[in-house]
PDB file with one MODEL, atoms N, CA, C and O in Angstrom:
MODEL        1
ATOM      1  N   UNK A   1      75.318  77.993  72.672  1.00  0.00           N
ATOM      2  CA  UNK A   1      74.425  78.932  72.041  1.00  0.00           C
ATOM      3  C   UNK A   1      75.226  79.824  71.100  1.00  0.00           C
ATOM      4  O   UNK A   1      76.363  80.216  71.366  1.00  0.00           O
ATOM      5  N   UNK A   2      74.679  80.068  70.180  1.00  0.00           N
ATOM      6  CA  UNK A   2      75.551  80.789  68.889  1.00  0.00           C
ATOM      7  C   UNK A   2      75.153  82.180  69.382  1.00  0.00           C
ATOM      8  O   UNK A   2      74.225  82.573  70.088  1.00  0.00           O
ATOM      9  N   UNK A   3      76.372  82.909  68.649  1.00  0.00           N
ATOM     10  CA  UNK A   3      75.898  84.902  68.540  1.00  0.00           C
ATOM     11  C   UNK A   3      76.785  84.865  67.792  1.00  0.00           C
ATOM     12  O   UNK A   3      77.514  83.899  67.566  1.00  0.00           O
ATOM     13  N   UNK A   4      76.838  86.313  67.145  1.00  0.00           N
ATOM     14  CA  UNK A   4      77.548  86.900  66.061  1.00  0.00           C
ATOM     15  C   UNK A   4      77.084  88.120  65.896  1.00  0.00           C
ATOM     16  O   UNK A   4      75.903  88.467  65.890  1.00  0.00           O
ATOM     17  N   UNK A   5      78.344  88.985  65.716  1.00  0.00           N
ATOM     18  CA  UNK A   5      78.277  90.340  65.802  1.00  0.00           C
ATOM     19  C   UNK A   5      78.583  90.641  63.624  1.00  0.00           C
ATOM     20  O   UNK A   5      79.149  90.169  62.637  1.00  0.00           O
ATOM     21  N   UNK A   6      77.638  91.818  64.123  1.00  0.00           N
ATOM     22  CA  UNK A   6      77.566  92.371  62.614  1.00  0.00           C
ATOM     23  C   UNK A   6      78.187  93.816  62.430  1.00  0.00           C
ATOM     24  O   UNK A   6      78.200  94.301  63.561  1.00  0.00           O
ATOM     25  N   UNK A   7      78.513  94.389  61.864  1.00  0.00           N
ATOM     26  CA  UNK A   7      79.589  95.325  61.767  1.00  0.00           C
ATOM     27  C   UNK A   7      79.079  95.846  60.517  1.00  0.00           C
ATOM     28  O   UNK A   7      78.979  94.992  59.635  1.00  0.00           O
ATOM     29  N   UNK A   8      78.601  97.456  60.093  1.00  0.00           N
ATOM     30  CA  UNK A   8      78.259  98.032  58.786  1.00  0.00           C
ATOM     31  C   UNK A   8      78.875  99.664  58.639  1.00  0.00           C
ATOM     32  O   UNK A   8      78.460 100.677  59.201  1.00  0.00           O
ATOM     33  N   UNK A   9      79.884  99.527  57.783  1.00  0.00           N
ATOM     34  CA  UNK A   9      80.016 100.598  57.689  1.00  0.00           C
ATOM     35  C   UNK A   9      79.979 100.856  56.335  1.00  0.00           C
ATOM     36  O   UNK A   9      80.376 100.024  55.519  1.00  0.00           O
ATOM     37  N   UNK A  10      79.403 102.264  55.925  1.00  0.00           N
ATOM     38  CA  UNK A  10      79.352 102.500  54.646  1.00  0.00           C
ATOM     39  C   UNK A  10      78.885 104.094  55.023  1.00  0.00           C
ATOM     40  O   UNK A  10      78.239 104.757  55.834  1.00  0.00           O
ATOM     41  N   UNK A  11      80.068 104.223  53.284  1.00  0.00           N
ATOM     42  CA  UNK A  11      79.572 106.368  53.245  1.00  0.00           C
ATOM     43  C   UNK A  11      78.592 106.374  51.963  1.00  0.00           C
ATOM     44  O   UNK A  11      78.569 105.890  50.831  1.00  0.00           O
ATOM     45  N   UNK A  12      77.991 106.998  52.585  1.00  0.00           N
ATOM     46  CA  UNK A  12      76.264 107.417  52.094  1.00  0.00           C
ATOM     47  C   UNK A  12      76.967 108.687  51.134  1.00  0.00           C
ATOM     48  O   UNK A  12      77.027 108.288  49.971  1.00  0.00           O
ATOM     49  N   UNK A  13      77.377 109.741  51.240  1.00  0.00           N
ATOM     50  CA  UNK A  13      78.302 110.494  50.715  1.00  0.00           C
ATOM     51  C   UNK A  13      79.467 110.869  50.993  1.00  0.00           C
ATOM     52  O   UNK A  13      79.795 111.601  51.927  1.00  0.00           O
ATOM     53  N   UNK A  14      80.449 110.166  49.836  1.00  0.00           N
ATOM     54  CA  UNK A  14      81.794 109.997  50.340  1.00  0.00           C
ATOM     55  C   UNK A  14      82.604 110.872  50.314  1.00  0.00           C
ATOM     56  O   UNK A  14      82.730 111.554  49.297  1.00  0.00           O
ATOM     57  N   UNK A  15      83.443 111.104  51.540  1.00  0.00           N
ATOM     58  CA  UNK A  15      84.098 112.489  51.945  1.00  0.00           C
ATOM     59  C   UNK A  15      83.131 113.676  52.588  1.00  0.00           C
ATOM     60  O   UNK A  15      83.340 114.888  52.548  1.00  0.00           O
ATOM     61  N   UNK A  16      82.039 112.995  53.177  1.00  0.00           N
ATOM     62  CA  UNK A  16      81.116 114.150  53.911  1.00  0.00           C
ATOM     63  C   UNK A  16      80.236 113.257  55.139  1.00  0.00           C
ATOM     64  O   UNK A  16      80.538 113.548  56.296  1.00  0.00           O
ATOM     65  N   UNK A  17      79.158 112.179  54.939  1.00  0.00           N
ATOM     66  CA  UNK A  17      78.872 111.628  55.615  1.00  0.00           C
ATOM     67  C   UNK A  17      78.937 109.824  55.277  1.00  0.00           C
ATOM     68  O   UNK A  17      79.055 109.192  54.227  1.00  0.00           O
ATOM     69  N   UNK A  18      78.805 109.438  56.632  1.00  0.00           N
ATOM     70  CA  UNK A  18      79.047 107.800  56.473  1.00  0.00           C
ATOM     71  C   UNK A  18      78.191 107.235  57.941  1.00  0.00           C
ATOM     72  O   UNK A  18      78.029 107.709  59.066  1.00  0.00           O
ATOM     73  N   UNK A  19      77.752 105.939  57.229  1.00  0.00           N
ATOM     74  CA  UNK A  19      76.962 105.399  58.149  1.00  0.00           C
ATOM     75  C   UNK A  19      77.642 104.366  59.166  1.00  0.00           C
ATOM     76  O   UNK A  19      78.553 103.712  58.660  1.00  0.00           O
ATOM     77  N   UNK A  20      77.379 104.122  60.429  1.00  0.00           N
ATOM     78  CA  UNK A  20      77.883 103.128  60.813  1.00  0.00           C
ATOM     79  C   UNK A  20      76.938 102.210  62.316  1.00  0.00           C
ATOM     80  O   UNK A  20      76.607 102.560  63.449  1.00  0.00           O
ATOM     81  N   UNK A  21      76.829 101.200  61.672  1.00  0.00           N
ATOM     82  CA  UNK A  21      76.141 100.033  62.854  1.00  0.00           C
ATOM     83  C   UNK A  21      77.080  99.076  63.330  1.00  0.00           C
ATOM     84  O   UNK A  21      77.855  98.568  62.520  1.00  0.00           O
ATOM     85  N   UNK A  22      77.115  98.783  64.442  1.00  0.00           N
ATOM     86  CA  UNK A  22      77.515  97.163  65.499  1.00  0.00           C
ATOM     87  C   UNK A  22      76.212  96.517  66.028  1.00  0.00           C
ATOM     88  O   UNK A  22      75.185  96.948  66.552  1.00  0.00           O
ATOM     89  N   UNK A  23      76.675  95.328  65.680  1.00  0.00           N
ATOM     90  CA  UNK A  23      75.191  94.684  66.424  1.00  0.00           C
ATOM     91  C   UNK A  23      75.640  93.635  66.782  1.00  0.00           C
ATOM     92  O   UNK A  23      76.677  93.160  66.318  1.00  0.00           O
ATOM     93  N   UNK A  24      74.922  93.083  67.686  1.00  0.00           N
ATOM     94  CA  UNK A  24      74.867  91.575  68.597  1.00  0.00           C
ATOM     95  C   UNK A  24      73.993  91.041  67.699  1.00  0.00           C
ATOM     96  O   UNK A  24      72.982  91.736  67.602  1.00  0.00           O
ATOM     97  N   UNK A  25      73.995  90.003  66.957  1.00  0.00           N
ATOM     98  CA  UNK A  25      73.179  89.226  66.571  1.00  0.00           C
ATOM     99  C   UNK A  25      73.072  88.187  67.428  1.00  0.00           C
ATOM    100  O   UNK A  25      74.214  87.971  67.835  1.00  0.00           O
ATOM    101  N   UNK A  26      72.241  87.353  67.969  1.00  0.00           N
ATOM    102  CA  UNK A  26      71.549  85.966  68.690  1.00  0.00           C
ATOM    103  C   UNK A  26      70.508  85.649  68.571  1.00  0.00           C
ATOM    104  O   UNK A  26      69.528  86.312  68.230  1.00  0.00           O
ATOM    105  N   UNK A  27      70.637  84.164  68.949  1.00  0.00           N
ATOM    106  CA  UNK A  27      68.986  83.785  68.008  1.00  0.00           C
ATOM    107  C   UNK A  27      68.084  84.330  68.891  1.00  0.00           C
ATOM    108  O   UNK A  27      67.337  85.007  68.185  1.00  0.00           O
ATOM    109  N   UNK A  28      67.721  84.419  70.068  1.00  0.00           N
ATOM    110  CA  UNK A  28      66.823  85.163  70.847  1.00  0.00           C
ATOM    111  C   UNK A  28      66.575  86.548  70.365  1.00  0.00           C
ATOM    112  O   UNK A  28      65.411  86.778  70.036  1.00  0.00           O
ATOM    113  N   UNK A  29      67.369  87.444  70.266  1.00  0.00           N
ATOM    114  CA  UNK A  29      67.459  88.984  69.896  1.00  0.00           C
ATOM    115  C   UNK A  29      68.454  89.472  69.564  1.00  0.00           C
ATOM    116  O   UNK A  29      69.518  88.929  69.858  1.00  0.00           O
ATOM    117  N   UNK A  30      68.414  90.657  68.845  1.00  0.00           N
ATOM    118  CA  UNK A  30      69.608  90.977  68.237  1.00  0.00           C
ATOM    119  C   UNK A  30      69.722  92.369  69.407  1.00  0.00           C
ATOM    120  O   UNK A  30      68.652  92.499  70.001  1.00  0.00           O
ATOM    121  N   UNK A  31      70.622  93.240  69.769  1.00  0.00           N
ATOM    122  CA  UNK A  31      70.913  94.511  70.128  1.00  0.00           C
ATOM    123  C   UNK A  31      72.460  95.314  69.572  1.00  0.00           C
ATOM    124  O   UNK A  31      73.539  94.933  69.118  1.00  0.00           O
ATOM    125  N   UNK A  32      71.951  96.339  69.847  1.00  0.00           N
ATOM    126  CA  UNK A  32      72.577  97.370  68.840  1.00  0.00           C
ATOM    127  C   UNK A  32      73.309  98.444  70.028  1.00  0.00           C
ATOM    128  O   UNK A  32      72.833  99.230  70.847  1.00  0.00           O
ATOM    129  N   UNK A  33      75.412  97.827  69.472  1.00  0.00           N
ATOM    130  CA  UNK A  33      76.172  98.403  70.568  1.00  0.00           C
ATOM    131  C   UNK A  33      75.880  99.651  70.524  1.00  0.00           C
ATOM    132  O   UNK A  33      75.264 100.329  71.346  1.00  0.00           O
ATOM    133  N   UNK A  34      76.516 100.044  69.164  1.00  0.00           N
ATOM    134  CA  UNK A  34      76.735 101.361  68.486  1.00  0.00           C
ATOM    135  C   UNK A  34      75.920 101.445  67.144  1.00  0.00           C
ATOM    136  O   UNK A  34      75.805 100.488  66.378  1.00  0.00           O
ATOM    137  N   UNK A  35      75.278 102.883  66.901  1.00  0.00           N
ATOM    138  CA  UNK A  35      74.682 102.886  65.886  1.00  0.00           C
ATOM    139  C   UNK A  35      75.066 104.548  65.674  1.00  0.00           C
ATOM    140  O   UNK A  35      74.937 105.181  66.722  1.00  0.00           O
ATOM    141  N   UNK A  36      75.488 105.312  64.562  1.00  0.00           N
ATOM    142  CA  UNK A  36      75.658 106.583  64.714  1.00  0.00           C
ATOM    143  C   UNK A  36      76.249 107.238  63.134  1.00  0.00           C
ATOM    144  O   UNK A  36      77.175 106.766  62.475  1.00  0.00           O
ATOM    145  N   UNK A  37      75.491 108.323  62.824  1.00  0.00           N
ATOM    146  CA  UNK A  37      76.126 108.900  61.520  1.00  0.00           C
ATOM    147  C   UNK A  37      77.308 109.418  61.854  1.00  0.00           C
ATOM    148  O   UNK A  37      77.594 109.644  63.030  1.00  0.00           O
ATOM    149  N   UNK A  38      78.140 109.667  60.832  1.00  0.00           N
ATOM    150  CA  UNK A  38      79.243 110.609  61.057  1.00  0.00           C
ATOM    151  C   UNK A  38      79.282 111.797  59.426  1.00  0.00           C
ATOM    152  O   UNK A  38      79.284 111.653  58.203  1.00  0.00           O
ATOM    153  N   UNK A  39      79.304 112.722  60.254  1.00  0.00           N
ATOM    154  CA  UNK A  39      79.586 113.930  59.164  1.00  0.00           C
ATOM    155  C   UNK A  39      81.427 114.314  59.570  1.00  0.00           C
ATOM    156  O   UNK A  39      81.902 114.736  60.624  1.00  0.00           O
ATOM    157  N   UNK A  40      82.150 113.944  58.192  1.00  0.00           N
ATOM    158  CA  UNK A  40      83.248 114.533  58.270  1.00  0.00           C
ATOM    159  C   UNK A  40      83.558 115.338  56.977  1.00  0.00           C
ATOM    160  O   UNK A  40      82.804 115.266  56.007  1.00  0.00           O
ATOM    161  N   UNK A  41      84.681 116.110  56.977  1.00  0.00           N
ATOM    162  CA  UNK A  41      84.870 117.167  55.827  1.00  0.00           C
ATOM    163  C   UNK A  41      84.784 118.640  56.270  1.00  0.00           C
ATOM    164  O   UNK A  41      84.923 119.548  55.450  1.00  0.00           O
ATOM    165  N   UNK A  42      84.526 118.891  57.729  1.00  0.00           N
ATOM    166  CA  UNK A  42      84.187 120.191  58.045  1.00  0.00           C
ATOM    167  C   UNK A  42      85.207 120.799  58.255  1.00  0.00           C
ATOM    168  O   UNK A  42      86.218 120.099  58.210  1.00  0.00           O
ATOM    169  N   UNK A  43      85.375 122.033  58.509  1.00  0.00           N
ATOM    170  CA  UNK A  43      86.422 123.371  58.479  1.00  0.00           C
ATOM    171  C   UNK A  43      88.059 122.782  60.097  1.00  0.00           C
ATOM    172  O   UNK A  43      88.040 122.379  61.260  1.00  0.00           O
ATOM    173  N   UNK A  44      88.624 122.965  59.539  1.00  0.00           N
ATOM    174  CA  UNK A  44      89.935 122.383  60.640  1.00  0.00           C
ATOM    175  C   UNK A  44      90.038 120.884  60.939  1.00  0.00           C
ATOM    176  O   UNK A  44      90.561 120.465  61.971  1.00  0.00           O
ATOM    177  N   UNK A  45      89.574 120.183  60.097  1.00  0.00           N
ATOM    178  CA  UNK A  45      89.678 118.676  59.926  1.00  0.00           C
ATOM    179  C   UNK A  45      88.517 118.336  61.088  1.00  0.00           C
ATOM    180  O   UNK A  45      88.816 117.252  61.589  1.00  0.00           O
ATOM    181  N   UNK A  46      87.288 118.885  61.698  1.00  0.00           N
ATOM    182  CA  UNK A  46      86.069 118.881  62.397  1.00  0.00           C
ATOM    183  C   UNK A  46      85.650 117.474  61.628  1.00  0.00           C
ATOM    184  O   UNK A  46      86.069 116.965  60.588  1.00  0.00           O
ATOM    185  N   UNK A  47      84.732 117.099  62.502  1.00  0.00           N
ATOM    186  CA  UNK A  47      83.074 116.113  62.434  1.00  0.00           C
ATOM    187  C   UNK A  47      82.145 116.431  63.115  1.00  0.00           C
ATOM    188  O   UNK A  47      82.243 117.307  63.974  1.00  0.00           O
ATOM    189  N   UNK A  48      81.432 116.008  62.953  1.00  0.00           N
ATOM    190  CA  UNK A  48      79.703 115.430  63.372  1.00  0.00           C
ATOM    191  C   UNK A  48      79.952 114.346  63.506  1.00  0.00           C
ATOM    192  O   UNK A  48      80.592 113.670  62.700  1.00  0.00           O
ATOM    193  N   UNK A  49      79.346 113.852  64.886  1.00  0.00           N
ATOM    194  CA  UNK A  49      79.110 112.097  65.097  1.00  0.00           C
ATOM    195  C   UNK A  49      77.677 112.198  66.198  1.00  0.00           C
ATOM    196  O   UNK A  49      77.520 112.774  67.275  1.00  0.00           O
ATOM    197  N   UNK A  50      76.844 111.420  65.422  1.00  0.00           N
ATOM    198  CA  UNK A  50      75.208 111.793  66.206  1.00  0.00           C
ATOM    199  C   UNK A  50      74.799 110.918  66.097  1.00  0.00           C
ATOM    200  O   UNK A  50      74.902 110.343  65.014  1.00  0.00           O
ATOM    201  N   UNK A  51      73.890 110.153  67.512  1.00  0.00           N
ATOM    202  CA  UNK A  51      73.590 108.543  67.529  1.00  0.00           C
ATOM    203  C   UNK A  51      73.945 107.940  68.772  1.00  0.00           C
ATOM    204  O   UNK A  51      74.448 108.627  69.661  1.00  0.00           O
ATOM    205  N   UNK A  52      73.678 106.421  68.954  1.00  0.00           N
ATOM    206  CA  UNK A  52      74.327 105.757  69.801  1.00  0.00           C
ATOM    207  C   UNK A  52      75.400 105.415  69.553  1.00  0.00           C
ATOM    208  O   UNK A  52      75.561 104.739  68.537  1.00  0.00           O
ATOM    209  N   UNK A  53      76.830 105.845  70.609  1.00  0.00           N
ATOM    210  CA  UNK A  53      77.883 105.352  70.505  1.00  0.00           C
ATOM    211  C   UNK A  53      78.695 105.510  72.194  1.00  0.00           C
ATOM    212  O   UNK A  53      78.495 106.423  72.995  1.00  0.00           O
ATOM    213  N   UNK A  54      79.444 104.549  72.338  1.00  0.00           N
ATOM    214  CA  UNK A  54      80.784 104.793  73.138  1.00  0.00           C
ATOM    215  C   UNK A  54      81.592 105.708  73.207  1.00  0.00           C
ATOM    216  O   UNK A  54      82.316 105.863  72.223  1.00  0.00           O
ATOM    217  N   UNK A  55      81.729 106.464  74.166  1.00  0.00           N
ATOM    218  CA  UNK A  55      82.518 107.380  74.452  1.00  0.00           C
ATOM    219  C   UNK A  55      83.733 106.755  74.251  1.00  0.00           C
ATOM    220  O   UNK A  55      83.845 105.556  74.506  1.00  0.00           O
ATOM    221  N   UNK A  56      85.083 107.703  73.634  1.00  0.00           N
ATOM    222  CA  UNK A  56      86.228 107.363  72.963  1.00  0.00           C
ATOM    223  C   UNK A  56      87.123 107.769  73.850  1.00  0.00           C
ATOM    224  O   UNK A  56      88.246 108.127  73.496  1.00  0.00           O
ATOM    225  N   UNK A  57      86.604 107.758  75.522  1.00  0.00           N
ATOM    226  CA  UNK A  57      87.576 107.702  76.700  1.00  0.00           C
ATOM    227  C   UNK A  57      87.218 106.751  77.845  1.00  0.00           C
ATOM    228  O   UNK A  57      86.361 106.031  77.333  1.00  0.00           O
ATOM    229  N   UNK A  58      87.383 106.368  79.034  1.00  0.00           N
ATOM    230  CA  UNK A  58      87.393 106.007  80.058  1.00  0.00           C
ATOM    231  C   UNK A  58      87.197 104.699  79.553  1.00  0.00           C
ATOM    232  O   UNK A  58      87.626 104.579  78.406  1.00  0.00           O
ATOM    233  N   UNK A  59      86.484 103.271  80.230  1.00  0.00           N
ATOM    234  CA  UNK A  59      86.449 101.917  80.395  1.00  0.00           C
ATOM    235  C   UNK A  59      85.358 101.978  79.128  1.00  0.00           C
ATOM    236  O   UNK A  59      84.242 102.491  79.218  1.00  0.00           O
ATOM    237  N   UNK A  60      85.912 101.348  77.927  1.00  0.00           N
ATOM    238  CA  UNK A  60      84.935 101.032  76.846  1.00  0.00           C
ATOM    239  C   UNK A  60      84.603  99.511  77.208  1.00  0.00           C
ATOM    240  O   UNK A  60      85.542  98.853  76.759  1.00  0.00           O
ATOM    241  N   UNK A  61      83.548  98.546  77.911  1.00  0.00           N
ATOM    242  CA  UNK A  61      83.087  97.689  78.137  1.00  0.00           C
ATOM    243  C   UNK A  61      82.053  97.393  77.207  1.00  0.00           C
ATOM    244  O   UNK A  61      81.111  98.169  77.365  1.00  0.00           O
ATOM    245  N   UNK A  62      81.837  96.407  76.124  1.00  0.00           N
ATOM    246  CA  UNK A  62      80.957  96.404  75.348  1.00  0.00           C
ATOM    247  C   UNK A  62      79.687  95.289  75.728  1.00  0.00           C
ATOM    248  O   UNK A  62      78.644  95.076  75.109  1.00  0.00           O
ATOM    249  N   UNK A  63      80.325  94.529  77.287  1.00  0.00           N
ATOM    250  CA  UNK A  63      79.280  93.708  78.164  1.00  0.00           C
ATOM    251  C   UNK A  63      77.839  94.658  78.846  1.00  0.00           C
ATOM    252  O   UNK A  63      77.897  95.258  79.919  1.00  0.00           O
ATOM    253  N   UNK A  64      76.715  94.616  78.025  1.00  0.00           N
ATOM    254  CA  UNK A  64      76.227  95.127  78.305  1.00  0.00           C
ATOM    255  C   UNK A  64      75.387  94.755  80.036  1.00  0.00           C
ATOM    256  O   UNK A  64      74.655  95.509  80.677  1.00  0.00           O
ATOM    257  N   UNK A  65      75.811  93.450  80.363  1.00  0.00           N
ATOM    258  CA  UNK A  65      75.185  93.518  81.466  1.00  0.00           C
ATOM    259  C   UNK A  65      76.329  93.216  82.826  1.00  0.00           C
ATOM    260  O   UNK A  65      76.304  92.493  83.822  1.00  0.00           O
ATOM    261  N   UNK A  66      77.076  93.970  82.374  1.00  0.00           N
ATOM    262  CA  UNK A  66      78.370  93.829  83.211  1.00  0.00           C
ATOM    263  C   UNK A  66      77.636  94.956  84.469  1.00  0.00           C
ATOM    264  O   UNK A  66      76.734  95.760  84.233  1.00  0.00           O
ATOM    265  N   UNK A  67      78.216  94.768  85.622  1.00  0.00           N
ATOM    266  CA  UNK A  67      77.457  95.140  87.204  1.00  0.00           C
ATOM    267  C   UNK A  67      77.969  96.531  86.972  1.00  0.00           C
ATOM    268  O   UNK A  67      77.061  97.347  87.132  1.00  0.00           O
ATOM    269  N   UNK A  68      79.628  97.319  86.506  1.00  0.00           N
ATOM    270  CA  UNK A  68      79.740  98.571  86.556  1.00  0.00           C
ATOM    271  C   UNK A  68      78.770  99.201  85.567  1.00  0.00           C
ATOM    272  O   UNK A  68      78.720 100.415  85.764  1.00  0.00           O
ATOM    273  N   UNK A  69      77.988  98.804  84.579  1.00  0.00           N
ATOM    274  CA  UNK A  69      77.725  99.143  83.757  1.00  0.00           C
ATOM    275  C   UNK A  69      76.211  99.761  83.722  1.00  0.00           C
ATOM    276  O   UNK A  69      75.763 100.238  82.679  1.00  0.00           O
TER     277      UNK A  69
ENDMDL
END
């Protein structure tokens, strides 16, 4: 059975905000790891990141039907 993951990143305004998607593509359904804007450019080298995403600590598992999960 085929899948393929899709990957989009692009800045909507560059040096302030940028878009970004992961996806599972399969022929049954597609689902969506991570999906989330990011605002960067703010005061002390700060962001904004708002959306679905993975926390950028502990066990990043991207099996979504893994048993710890």
């Amino acid at each position: 059975m085929g899948e393929g993951n899709l990957y989009l990143y692009a800045d909507a305004i560059p040096k302030h905000l940028a878009v970004y998607l992961d996806t599972t593509v399969a022929p049954e359904a597609a689902s969506s790891r991570e999906a989330f804007v990011l605002g960067h450019g703010l005061p002390l080298e700060g962001y904004l990141k708002a959306g679905w995403f993975m926390p950028a600590y502990g066990l990043r598992i991207p099996d979504n039907k893994a048993f710890i999960r």
